[in-house]
Amino acid sequence: MLKKRKNEGSTTVLGVHLCSCIRRLTSRFASSPFSRIETAPATALRNPRLKIEALQNHVNAETENVFDDTFWENLTVVVNALDNVNARLYGDQRCLYFQKPLLESGTLGAKCNTQMVIPHLTENYSASRDPPEKQAPMCTVHSFPHNIHHCLTWARSEFEGLVEKTPAEVNAYLSNPVDYTNAMIKAGEAQSRDTLERVLECLEKEKCETFQDCITWFEDYFADRVKQLIFTFPEEASTSTGAPFWSAPKRFPHPLQFSTADPSHLHFPREDVKIETDGKAITLSTASVDDAVVINELIRKLEQCRHKAPPGYRMNPIQFEKDDDTNYHMDLIAGLANMRARNYSIPEVDKLKAKFIAGRIIPDMSWTVWDRWILKDNPTLRELLRWLKNKGLDAYSISHGSCLLYNSMFPRHKDRMDRKMVDLVREVAKAELPPYRHHFDVVAACEDDEGNDVDIPPVSIYFS
Amino acid sequence: MNGEELTEQETALYDRQIRVWGADAQRKLSKSHILVYGMKGTIAEFCKNIVLAGVGSLTLVDDRDVSEEALSANFLIPPDESVCRGKTLAELCCDSLREFNPMVRVSVEKGDLASLGAEFFDKFDVVVISCCSLATKKLINEKCRKLSKRVSFYTVDCRDCCGEIFVDLQKYNYAKKKTDGTTECELQYPSFQEAISVPWKSLPPKASKLYFAMRVIERFEEAEKRKPREISIEDLPAVLKLKKELCEEQSLNESHIPDTLLERLVMGAKEFPPVCAIIGGTLGQEVIKAISSKGDPLKNFFFFDATDGKGMIEDISNLNLLS
């Protein structure tokens, strides 16, 4: 951010990240990013009457003791060269409050834009929001990718889950086990159960220390999971209408055989990234019991782990930093994405391209808590499908937990159409629904009218 | 810069832009040789942009001494008089540009550009000229066109808060990006002489007024044997008279060349730094596209006027008329 002060003919330059050309213009190839702010005064030499003050503080709600009323009131105009929307929104609010003109700007690759925000004349920056960038639907990313973006989105999500979110959850648990577990019990949903399972897995399993562990991990991702998927949906599988299941844009995957002869198989980092192996990948658990019971069991196991761990034990969550070439983050993500691409015969990309694409992806996967949709009055399967159809959604698959209740490609599932959903959940999914429970959740995989996958929230079905 | 691959140092330094235009384009940039004439504000911006981008070499030609006017828009000239004494514009700019990127070979060529021969121009892939008379523009353009290899030629001029870029890529082949891949594309550019010979009345009704206005000023300076920009408010009545004559000659309605616009251009011999940045940026972008053969090149005139903030591309070519 550059801010011009009134009456003094001076400019205040703020922030750590200067845009690329200013960086090179003022840094004279200084290697530390901080020194770029300090060399900003060098530009004043070109115009001796211009006074430049360079500050390294971030501009946000926490630095209002530095950037106080006097600071803002003394400004004539604000010029932005920021790299994220949040900072822009904050700056915009301040300019609005203090009635200062704002010249907003942004670049992305070869594209750029500017926006003039003038008090009493134009709308302010926050008045309009860009529509969210179209995210690939979850089942496309999880099971049916057809381009490298899907593979990179998946890789990014896996990275965050493995090395950032789960360790952070572990730390939250270890720091305050009573509050954490109480919150989980209270929520009592599949989401909580899922989170607890990952936390337990993280604490219980060994670190990925040997090369053999890495190979096991590789095989889990790129061989075992693929084998499971193609076992459920073989190559010649067809939908209930007789059309091939694996028709475009779905691509039929192949498991990868780990080979030391293939250099790309060896590109997985070791000591500096904590990687957990998932020993039980092959068999899908079909038993799906009441979440509350499982949650209690998980908590009991967690307690055991916690007492076994040394006091004050904490994990080190790692935040994705794509620009540090020494941290192997991009290597891991590019490696994951390319191996997945290889599974699905999708053209792979080099690390540079992966860096550009991955930097733009904001993973929005199973870690976010979504809204629920609610359907009451003890519906049948047919009624559920019709209810979704009325929303313009063609549901081809319904599951409860990891158990499939209905899939349009299995002719025998047609017999289930007039069964009550609650009965299917009890009989097929073997779920135990205690007397105090009035609802259960299902996940529906849907397509729109054009056959594109559409993500929807879980559907809560009330049966009493 | 030796050999085919980018060095590790280049890859690290140019990391951000390689993500935009790719390593292949960067390689081509690092092998390119640019000639620049007329070290004013816009050219200073252009030079800064291509030096930071990492071209192979940049040769500057401008034997003029530093003047008050030069200081107003050329940020490459140090404000310290003791530093400037005895050095030409090109020499001072060369010193500054070398500091921006030691990996680019920046040098000075002394002498009159118009008198330099084919073997000199043959060393370059791109020639950019500014502050040139009509005659010089035509002459340098022809020298470039006569070479056996294809040289990209550009003129650029900024007056008041307006700017004009002219592009001549001769016969230019490149891969045009489409939604489902790329297709080989060929563009045929007219020479500067051919372009300005296109009858005015055959141009579209909404054609940029700045195009016509610049041609009037150009013709005036040539007829009066003035150096480029050697024009002031006293000349305005004569300029307006010339405009009338040219419009009659070309059967063009005079409303296409507002008097107010001509007045601004006559009075505004000095450059306006923000416009220099915009024009210098656009020109830098065009040269990078031409060197890397990536991206649709501008064909063949670009106009900008800060009073309305509009940038306009005009395709003015006798070749359009023939088809």
XYZ file of N, CA and C in Angstrom, chain A residues 93-288:
588
model
N -12.522 -0.292 4.074
C -13.352 0.149 5.197
C -12.768 1.383 5.875
N -11.451 1.375 5.995
C -10.785 2.522 6.627
C -10.946 3.765 5.763
N -10.777 3.588 4.442
C -10.899 4.736 3.523
C -12.320 5.278 3.548
N -13.260 4.359 3.629
C -14.669 4.756 3.673
C -14.927 5.578 4.925
N -14.408 5.068 6.049
C -14.638 5.726 7.340
C -14.032 7.116 7.364
N -12.790 7.212 6.856
C -12.096 8.493 6.892
C -12.286 9.322 5.624
N -13.148 8.823 4.723
C -13.488 9.575 3.505
C -12.249 9.899 2.661
N -11.430 8.882 2.413
C -10.219 9.090 1.605
C -10.346 8.378 0.264
N -9.915 9.020 -0.826
C -9.944 8.330 -2.119
C -9.004 7.120 -2.105
N -9.441 6.073 -2.790
C -8.655 4.839 -2.848
C -8.467 4.433 -4.300
N -7.223 4.265 -4.711
C -6.941 3.770 -6.057
C -6.531 2.316 -5.897
N -7.453 1.438 -6.234
C -7.267 0.008 -5.997
C -6.709 -0.645 -7.265
N -5.867 -1.663 -7.106
C -5.305 -2.317 -8.289
C -5.019 -3.782 -7.988
N -4.867 -4.554 -9.053
C -4.515 -5.956 -8.856
C -4.009 -6.555 -10.154
N -3.141 -7.558 -10.042
C -2.692 -8.257 -11.245
C -2.764 -9.753 -10.994
N -2.953 -10.499 -12.073
C -2.909 -11.952 -11.996
C -2.394 -12.445 -13.333
N -1.181 -12.959 -13.356
C -0.579 -13.389 -14.611
C -0.460 -12.197 -15.539
N -1.025 -12.310 -16.742
C -0.929 -11.214 -17.698
C -2.139 -10.288 -17.625
N -2.981 -10.498 -16.610
C -4.186 -9.661 -16.520
C -4.034 -8.659 -15.375
N -4.758 -7.562 -15.463
C -4.725 -6.578 -14.385
C -6.015 -5.787 -14.379
N -6.258 -5.093 -13.259
C -7.393 -4.180 -13.233
C -7.115 -3.061 -12.247
N -7.807 -1.958 -12.436
C -7.750 -0.898 -11.434
C -9.179 -0.449 -11.161
N -9.393 0.065 -9.958
C -10.702 0.580 -9.614
C -10.503 1.864 -8.822
N -11.229 2.914 -9.219
C -11.137 4.194 -8.513
C -12.288 4.279 -7.528
N -11.953 4.492 -6.274
C -12.995 4.648 -5.255
C -12.890 6.088 -4.753
N -13.861 6.910 -5.154
C -13.818 8.337 -4.829
C -14.988 8.663 -3.908
N -14.715 9.284 -2.732
C -15.808 9.581 -1.795
C -16.876 10.432 -2.462
N -18.116 10.092 -2.194
C -19.298 10.826 -2.666
C -19.513 10.717 -4.173
N -18.697 9.931 -4.837
C -18.821 9.850 -6.294
C -19.025 8.421 -6.787
N -18.250 7.484 -6.230
C -18.342 6.101 -6.705
C -18.718 5.188 -5.553
N -19.039 3.961 -5.909
C -19.239 2.949 -4.866
C -17.872 2.572 -4.301
N -17.849 2.034 -3.084
C -16.552 1.630 -2.536
C -16.208 0.209 -2.974
N -14.987 -0.192 -2.684
C -14.473 -1.475 -3.167
C -15.323 -2.648 -2.687
N -15.708 -2.618 -1.415
C -16.448 -3.747 -0.848
C -17.883 -3.841 -1.327
N -18.353 -2.801 -2.012
C -19.761 -2.781 -2.417
C -20.079 -3.866 -3.427
N -19.063 -4.284 -4.168
C -19.313 -5.369 -5.111
C -18.355 -6.505 -4.814
N -18.856 -7.732 -4.936
C -18.017 -8.900 -4.705
C -17.922 -9.718 -5.981
N -16.732 -10.206 -6.260
C -16.605 -11.111 -7.400
C -17.352 -12.400 -7.097
N -17.964 -13.019 -8.099
C -18.575 -14.311 -7.845
C -17.487 -15.309 -7.489
N -17.767 -16.264 -6.603
C -16.705 -17.201 -6.205
C -16.238 -17.986 -7.423
N -14.952 -18.251 -7.478
C -14.408 -19.001 -8.606
C -15.017 -20.384 -8.605
N -15.392 -20.842 -9.766
C -16.093 -22.114 -9.850
C -15.192 -23.254 -9.351
N -15.622 -23.910 -8.307
C -14.857 -25.020 -7.756
C -15.328 -26.301 -8.409
N -14.412 -27.213 -8.578
C -14.828 -28.513 -9.091
C -15.640 -29.219 -8.001
N -16.720 -29.906 -8.380
C -17.531 -30.591 -7.366
C -16.730 -31.658 -6.647
N -17.131 -31.968 -5.424
C -16.360 -32.847 -4.572
C -16.151 -34.241 -5.148
N -17.202 -34.822 -5.711
C -16.989 -36.197 -6.174
C -16.093 -36.222 -7.399
N -16.088 -35.134 -8.162
C -15.149 -35.052 -9.289
C -13.731 -35.064 -8.745
N -13.491 -34.263 -7.716
C -12.148 -34.169 -7.169
C -11.770 -35.460 -6.444
N -12.730 -36.029 -5.709
C -12.420 -37.215 -4.908
C -12.301 -38.495 -5.711
N -13.120 -38.631 -6.733
C -13.135 -39.926 -7.417
C -13.062 -39.864 -8.934
N -13.523 -38.769 -9.519
C -13.620 -38.754 -10.976
C -12.960 -37.529 -11.611
N -11.667 -37.334 -11.350
C -11.028 -36.157 -11.960
C -10.894 -36.347 -13.469
N -10.978 -35.247 -14.218
C -10.699 -35.384 -15.645
C -9.758 -34.327 -16.186
N -9.214 -33.480 -15.316
C -8.136 -32.603 -15.772
C -7.160 -32.344 -14.623
N -6.049 -31.700 -14.955
C -4.984 -31.537 -13.963
C -5.410 -30.609 -12.823
N -6.365 -29.705 -13.077
C -6.854 -28.827 -12.005
C -7.501 -29.649 -10.900
N -8.276 -30.668 -11.315
C -8.931 -31.522 -10.313
C -7.875 -32.249 -9.483
N -6.816 -32.715 -10.180
C -5.758 -33.448 -9.466
C -5.027 -32.524 -8.501
N -4.789 -31.291 -8.935
C -4.084 -30.340 -8.069
C -4.964 -29.920 -6.896
N -6.256 -29.759 -7.138
C -7.173 -29.419 -6.050
C -7.151 -30.521 -5.003
N -7.201 -31.762 -5.476
C -7.156 -32.909 -4.572
C -5.840 -32.918 -3.795
N -4.732 -32.687 -4.522
C -3.403 -32.720 -3.896
C -3.293 -31.640 -2.828
N -3.781 -30.479 -3.157
C -3.744 -29.354 -2.222
C -4.542 -29.658 -0.967
N -5.714 -30.271 -1.197
C -6.584 -30.632 -0.085
C -5.946 -31.697 0.790
N -5.350 -32.696 0.155
C -4.685 -33.751 0.916
C -3.543 -33.175 1.734
N -2.800 -32.291 1.107
C -1.668 -31.658 1.788
C -2.148 -30.943 3.052
N -3.185 -30.118 2.868
C -3.691 -29.354 4.007
C -4.204 -30.254 5.106
N -4.934 -31.272 4.689
C -5.480 -32.198 5.673
C -4.388 -32.887 6.464
N -3.408 -33.404 5.723
C -2.366 -34.218 6.349
C -1.438 -33.418 7.248
N -0.956 -32.286 6.752
C 0.118 -31.628 7.496
C -0.298 -30.346 8.190
N -1.510 -29.851 7.887
C -1.901 -28.627 8.577
C -3.102 -28.858 9.484
N -4.213 -29.281 8.880
C -5.453 -29.316 9.656
C -5.455 -30.400 10.735
N -5.021 -31.604 10.360
C -5.068 -32.661 11.368
C -4.126 -32.379 12.534
N -2.860 -31.994 12.262
C -2.007 -31.652 13.404
C -2.580 -30.519 14.248
N -3.254 -29.565 13.609
C -3.858 -28.471 14.374
C -4.975 -28.999 15.270
N -5.772 -29.936 14.742
C -6.832 -30.560 15.541
C -6.232 -31.339 16.712
N -5.141 -32.037 16.418
C -4.461 -32.801 17.481
C -4.034 -31.871 18.607
N -3.445 -30.744 18.232
C -3.003 -29.778 19.223
C -4.177 -29.205 20.006
N -5.295 -28.958 19.285
C -6.487 -28.438 19.974
C -6.953 -29.424 21.022
N -6.914 -30.706 20.659
C -7.308 -31.748 21.603
C -6.350 -31.803 22.784
N -5.045 -31.851 22.483
C -4.051 -32.004 23.546
C -4.030 -30.803 24.481
N -4.305 -29.631 23.935
C -4.258 -28.427 24.771
C -5.431 -28.377 25.731
N -6.542 -28.914 25.296
C -7.738 -28.801 26.124
C -8.653 -29.995 25.923
N -8.242 -31.174 26.393
C -8.953 -32.406 26.043
C -10.412 -32.421 26.484
N -10.679 -31.852 27.645
C -12.054 -31.927 28.162
C -12.996 -31.093 27.285
N -12.643 -29.840 27.043
C -13.485 -28.965 26.224
C -13.642 -29.524 24.819
N -12.515 -29.997 24.277
C -12.526 -30.491 22.896
C -13.477 -31.679 22.766
N -13.334 -32.665 23.668
C -14.167 -33.869 23.557
C -15.627 -33.553 23.854
N -15.873 -32.648 24.785
C -17.261 -32.261 25.063
C -17.913 -31.651 23.835
N -17.162 -30.820 23.148
C -17.688 -30.202 21.929
C -18.020 -31.264 20.892
N -17.175 -32.266 20.786
C -17.409 -33.342 19.818
C -18.651 -34.142 20.167
N -18.792 -34.419 21.467
C -19.948 -35.204 21.904
C -21.230 -34.425 21.629
N -21.168 -33.147 21.913
C -22.337 -32.295 21.718
C -22.753 -32.278 20.251
N -21.772 -32.114 19.380
C -22.077 -32.064 17.948
C -22.615 -33.398 17.473
N -21.976 -34.473 17.917
C -22.478 -35.823 17.667
C -22.710 -36.213 16.223
N -22.147 -35.497 15.280
C -22.427 -35.777 13.874
C -21.328 -36.625 13.265
N -21.600 -37.026 12.031
C -20.590 -37.793 11.297
C -19.307 -36.988 11.137
N -19.466 -35.691 10.998
C -18.307 -34.793 10.860
C -17.375 -34.928 12.054
N -17.970 -34.895 13.277
C -17.155 -34.987 14.498
C -16.448 -36.322 14.555
N -17.184 -37.336 14.216
C -16.625 -38.693 14.240
C -15.445 -38.775 13.284
N -15.623 -38.237 12.120
C -14.577 -38.225 11.102
C -13.323 -37.515 11.613
N -13.539 -36.355 12.202
C -12.415 -35.567 12.727
C -11.681 -36.352 13.810
N -12.441 -36.946 14.731
C -11.822 -37.699 15.816
C -11.028 -38.881 15.292
N -11.560 -39.527 14.249
C -10.844 -40.656 13.666
C -9.481 -40.215 13.147
N -9.468 -39.061 12.478
C -8.195 -38.575 11.935
C -7.231 -38.197 13.057
N -7.760 -37.580 14.106
C -6.906 -37.170 15.226
C -6.275 -38.400 15.857
N -7.099 -39.430 16.040
C -6.616 -40.655 16.660
C -5.553 -41.323 15.798
N -5.856 -41.370 14.513
C -4.934 -41.957 13.553
C -3.575 -41.278 13.620
N -3.640 -39.965 13.702
C -2.424 -39.156 13.717
C -1.593 -39.446 14.958
N -2.289 -39.554 16.123
C -1.575 -39.772 17.372
C -1.092 -41.211 17.520
N -1.922 -42.123 16.979
C -1.672 -43.539 17.233
C -0.576 -44.106 16.343
N -0.646 -43.733 15.048
C 0.251 -44.383 14.094
C 1.670 -43.848 14.179
N 2.582 -44.655 13.692
C 3.983 -44.259 13.685
C 4.224 -43.152 12.663
N 5.254 -42.401 12.884
C 5.688 -41.416 11.894
C 6.156 -42.153 10.661
N 6.057 -41.502 9.501
C 6.559 -42.110 8.281
C 8.060 -41.889 8.240
N 8.809 -42.855 8.782
C 10.243 -42.610 8.958
C 11.122 -43.327 7.963
N 10.634 -44.465 7.509
C 11.503 -45.211 6.602
C 11.008 -45.086 5.175
N 11.864 -45.427 4.256
C 11.493 -45.391 2.841
C 10.346 -46.353 2.580
N 10.356 -47.456 3.326
C 9.292 -48.450 3.177
C 7.931 -47.849 3.512
N 7.919 -47.009 4.570
C 6.672 -46.336 4.935
C 6.158 -45.494 3.784
N 7.084 -44.803 3.119
C 6.677 -43.934 2.010
C 6.087 -44.746 0.876
N 6.679 -45.920 0.648
C 6.159 -46.771 -0.424
C 4.756 -47.240 -0.080
N 4.551 -47.617 1.211
C 3.222 -48.041 1.657
C 2.206 -46.932 1.434
N 2.631 -45.735 1.784
C 1.781 -44.558 1.624
C 1.452 -44.313 0.156
N 2.473 -44.433 -0.697
C 2.297 -44.283 -2.150
C 1.270 -45.281 -2.637
N 1.430 -46.551 -2.195
C 0.542 -47.596 -2.692
C -0.883 -47.397 -2.206
N -1.028 -46.876 -1.000
C -2.362 -46.592 -0.505
C -3.084 -45.619 -1.424
N -2.421 -44.509 -1.712
C -3.047 -43.475 -2.514
C -3.286 -43.906 -3.958
N -2.243 -44.452 -4.580
C -2.279 -44.601 -6.036
C -2.498 -46.019 -6.519
N -2.591 -46.957 -5.585
C -2.904 -48.311 -6.018
C -4.161 -48.817 -5.303
N -4.082 -48.903 -3.958
C -5.189 -49.500 -3.204
C -6.513 -48.763 -3.377
N -6.489 -47.445 -3.225
C -7.749 -46.712 -3.330
C -8.352 -46.819 -4.722
N -7.466 -46.838 -5.725
C -7.941 -46.968 -7.108
C -8.534 -48.354 -7.311
N -7.865 -49.357 -6.770
C -8.387 -50.736 -6.900
C -9.771 -50.835 -6.281
N -9.957 -50.180 -5.140
C -11.252 -50.207 -4.465
C -12.325 -49.578 -5.341
N -11.973 -48.452 -5.944
C -12.928 -47.729 -6.774
C -13.324 -48.558 -7.991
N -12.337 -49.180 -8.638
C -12.681 -49.928 -9.851
C -13.280 -51.290 -9.529
N -13.151 -51.718 -8.248
C -13.868 -52.913 -7.805
C -15.357 -52.581 -7.708
N -15.651 -51.406 -7.140
C -17.042 -50.980 -7.008
C -17.639 -50.625 -8.366
N -16.841 -49.964 -9.175
C -17.328 -49.519 -10.488
C -16.396 -50.052 -11.575
N -16.570 -51.304 -11.996
C -15.662 -51.863 -12.993
C -15.755 -51.140 -14.337
N -14.780 -51.415 -15.188
C -14.669 -50.700 -16.458
C -15.926 -50.845 -17.321
N -16.536 -52.041 -17.256
C -17.695 -52.264 -18.122
C -19.010 -51.904 -17.436
N -18.907 -51.303 -16.257
C -20.138 -50.976 -15.510
C -21.012 -50.040 -16.323
N -22.319 -50.226 -16.140
C -23.231 -49.315 -16.837
C -24.249 -48.766 -15.856
N -24.823 -47.643 -16.217
C -25.845 -47.042 -15.367
C -27.162 -47.778 -15.598
N -28.178 -47.398 -14.841
C -29.457 -48.109 -14.958
C -30.078 -47.917 -16.338
N -29.672 -46.869 -17.042
C -30.220 -46.663 -18.381
C -29.448 -47.450 -19.422
N -28.417 -48.144 -18.986
C -27.637 -48.954 -19.926
C -26.430 -48.246 -20.489
N -26.313 -46.960 -20.216
C -25.147 -46.216 -20.732
C -23.912 -46.580 -19.918
N -22.727 -46.537 -20.516
C -21.517 -46.880 -19.751
C -21.312 -45.911 -18.594
N -20.971 -46.452 -17.411
C -20.740 -45.608 -16.239
C -19.548 -44.697 -16.472
N -18.492 -45.287 -17.039
C -17.263 -44.545 -17.240
C -17.247 -43.795 -18.569
N -18.361 -43.078 -18.846
C -18.360 -42.288 -20.073
C -17.869 -40.883 -19.768
N -17.425 -40.156 -20.820
C -16.871 -38.812 -20.641
C -17.846 -37.934 -19.875
N -17.379 -37.013 -19.003
C -15.963 -36.725 -18.801
C -15.268 -37.650 -17.798
N -15.953 -38.644 -17.245
C -15.301 -39.556 -16.297
C -14.190 -40.320 -17.020
N -13.046 -40.463 -16.339
C -11.934 -41.220 -16.925
C -11.661 -42.447 -16.068
N -11.528 -43.595 -16.712
C -11.316 -44.836 -15.968
C -9.887 -44.878 -15.437
N -9.735 -45.085 -14.126
C -8.380 -45.036 -13.572
C -7.689 -46.388 -13.610
N -6.347 -46.338 -13.497
C -5.544 -47.548 -13.383
C -4.649 -47.422 -12.170
N -4.509 -48.499 -11.383
C -3.597 -48.400 -10.224
C -2.147 -48.320 -10.703
N -1.297 -47.605 -9.932
C 0.116 -47.502 -10.290
C 0.914 -48.530 -9.505
N 1.861 -49.164 -10.181
C 2.745 -50.100 -9.515
C 3.983 -49.328 -9.109
N 4.306 -49.294 -7.805
C 5.480 -48.534 -7.391
C 6.734 -49.139 -8.000
N 7.571 -48.280 -8.570
C 8.796 -48.783 -9.187
C 9.935 -47.814 -8.955
N 11.064 -48.329 -8.467
C 12.205 -47.444 -8.241
C 12.792 -46.976 -9.565
N 12.415 -47.653 -10.647
C 12.932 -47.248 -11.954
C 12.295 -45.955 -12.430
N 11.132 -45.618 -11.860
C 10.432 -44.405 -12.297
C 10.769 -43.248 -11.357
N 11.521 -42.256 -11.844
C 11.969 -41.180 -10.948
C 10.824 -40.413 -10.324
N 9.689 -40.326 -10.995
C 8.596 -39.553 -10.415
C 8.000 -40.254 -9.205
N 8.166 -41.567 -9.113
C 7.666 -42.280 -7.942
C 8.502 -41.987 -6.716
N 9.742 -41.520 -6.956
C 10.644 -41.306 -5.830
C 10.573 -39.878 -5.294
N 9.702 -39.070 -5.900
C 9.673 -37.666 -5.512
C 8.881 -37.374 -4.253
N 8.859 -38.231 -3.317
C 8.097 -37.896 -2.107
C 9.037 -37.552 -0.957
N 8.829 -36.403 -0.363
C 9.737 -35.957 0.706
C 9.617 -36.852 1.928
N 10.634 -36.807 2.775
C 10.652 -37.718 3.907
C 10.599 -36.993 5.245
N 11.752 -36.671 5.839
C 11.759 -36.221 7.230
C 10.959 -34.952 7.490
N 11.018 -34.013 6.577
C 10.435 -32.731 6.931
C 8.919 -32.666 6.802
N 8.300 -33.669 6.278
C 6.835 -33.680 6.218
C 6.322 -34.895 6.980
N 5.419 -34.686 7.912
C 4.886 -35.774 8.702
C 3.782 -36.451 7.889
N 4.007 -37.673 7.523
C 3.035 -38.366 6.687
C 2.512 -39.584 7.428
N 1.233 -39.725 7.496
C 0.642 -40.878 8.197
C 0.250 -41.956 7.212
N 0.526 -43.153 7.555
C 0.091 -44.258 6.694
C -1.260 -44.743 7.160
N -2.044 -45.126 6.226
C -3.377 -45.598 6.565
C -3.413 -47.088 6.293
N -3.165 -47.859 7.340
C -3.017 -49.303 7.160
C -4.283 -49.995 6.722
N -5.430 -49.423 7.050
C -6.664 -50.148 6.745
C -7.322 -49.668 5.458
N -6.535 -49.330 4.491
C -7.123 -48.765 3.275
C -7.972 -49.738 2.481
N -7.590 -51.004 2.428
C -8.218 -51.913 1.464
C -9.673 -52.230 1.764
N -9.964 -52.614 3.000
C -11.355 -53.002 3.270
C -12.151 -51.798 3.726
N -13.231 -51.530 3.070
C -14.120 -50.451 3.488
C -14.988 -50.956 4.623
N -15.042 -50.187 5.655
C -15.883 -50.626 6.759
C -17.341 -50.490 6.365
N -18.080 -51.610 6.400
C -19.492 -51.528 6.055
C -20.356 -51.356 7.288
N -19.789 -51.688 8.452
C -20.565 -51.502 9.669
C -20.648 -50.026 9.970
N -21.865 -49.547 10.075
C -22.013 -48.128 10.352
C -22.922 -47.972 11.549
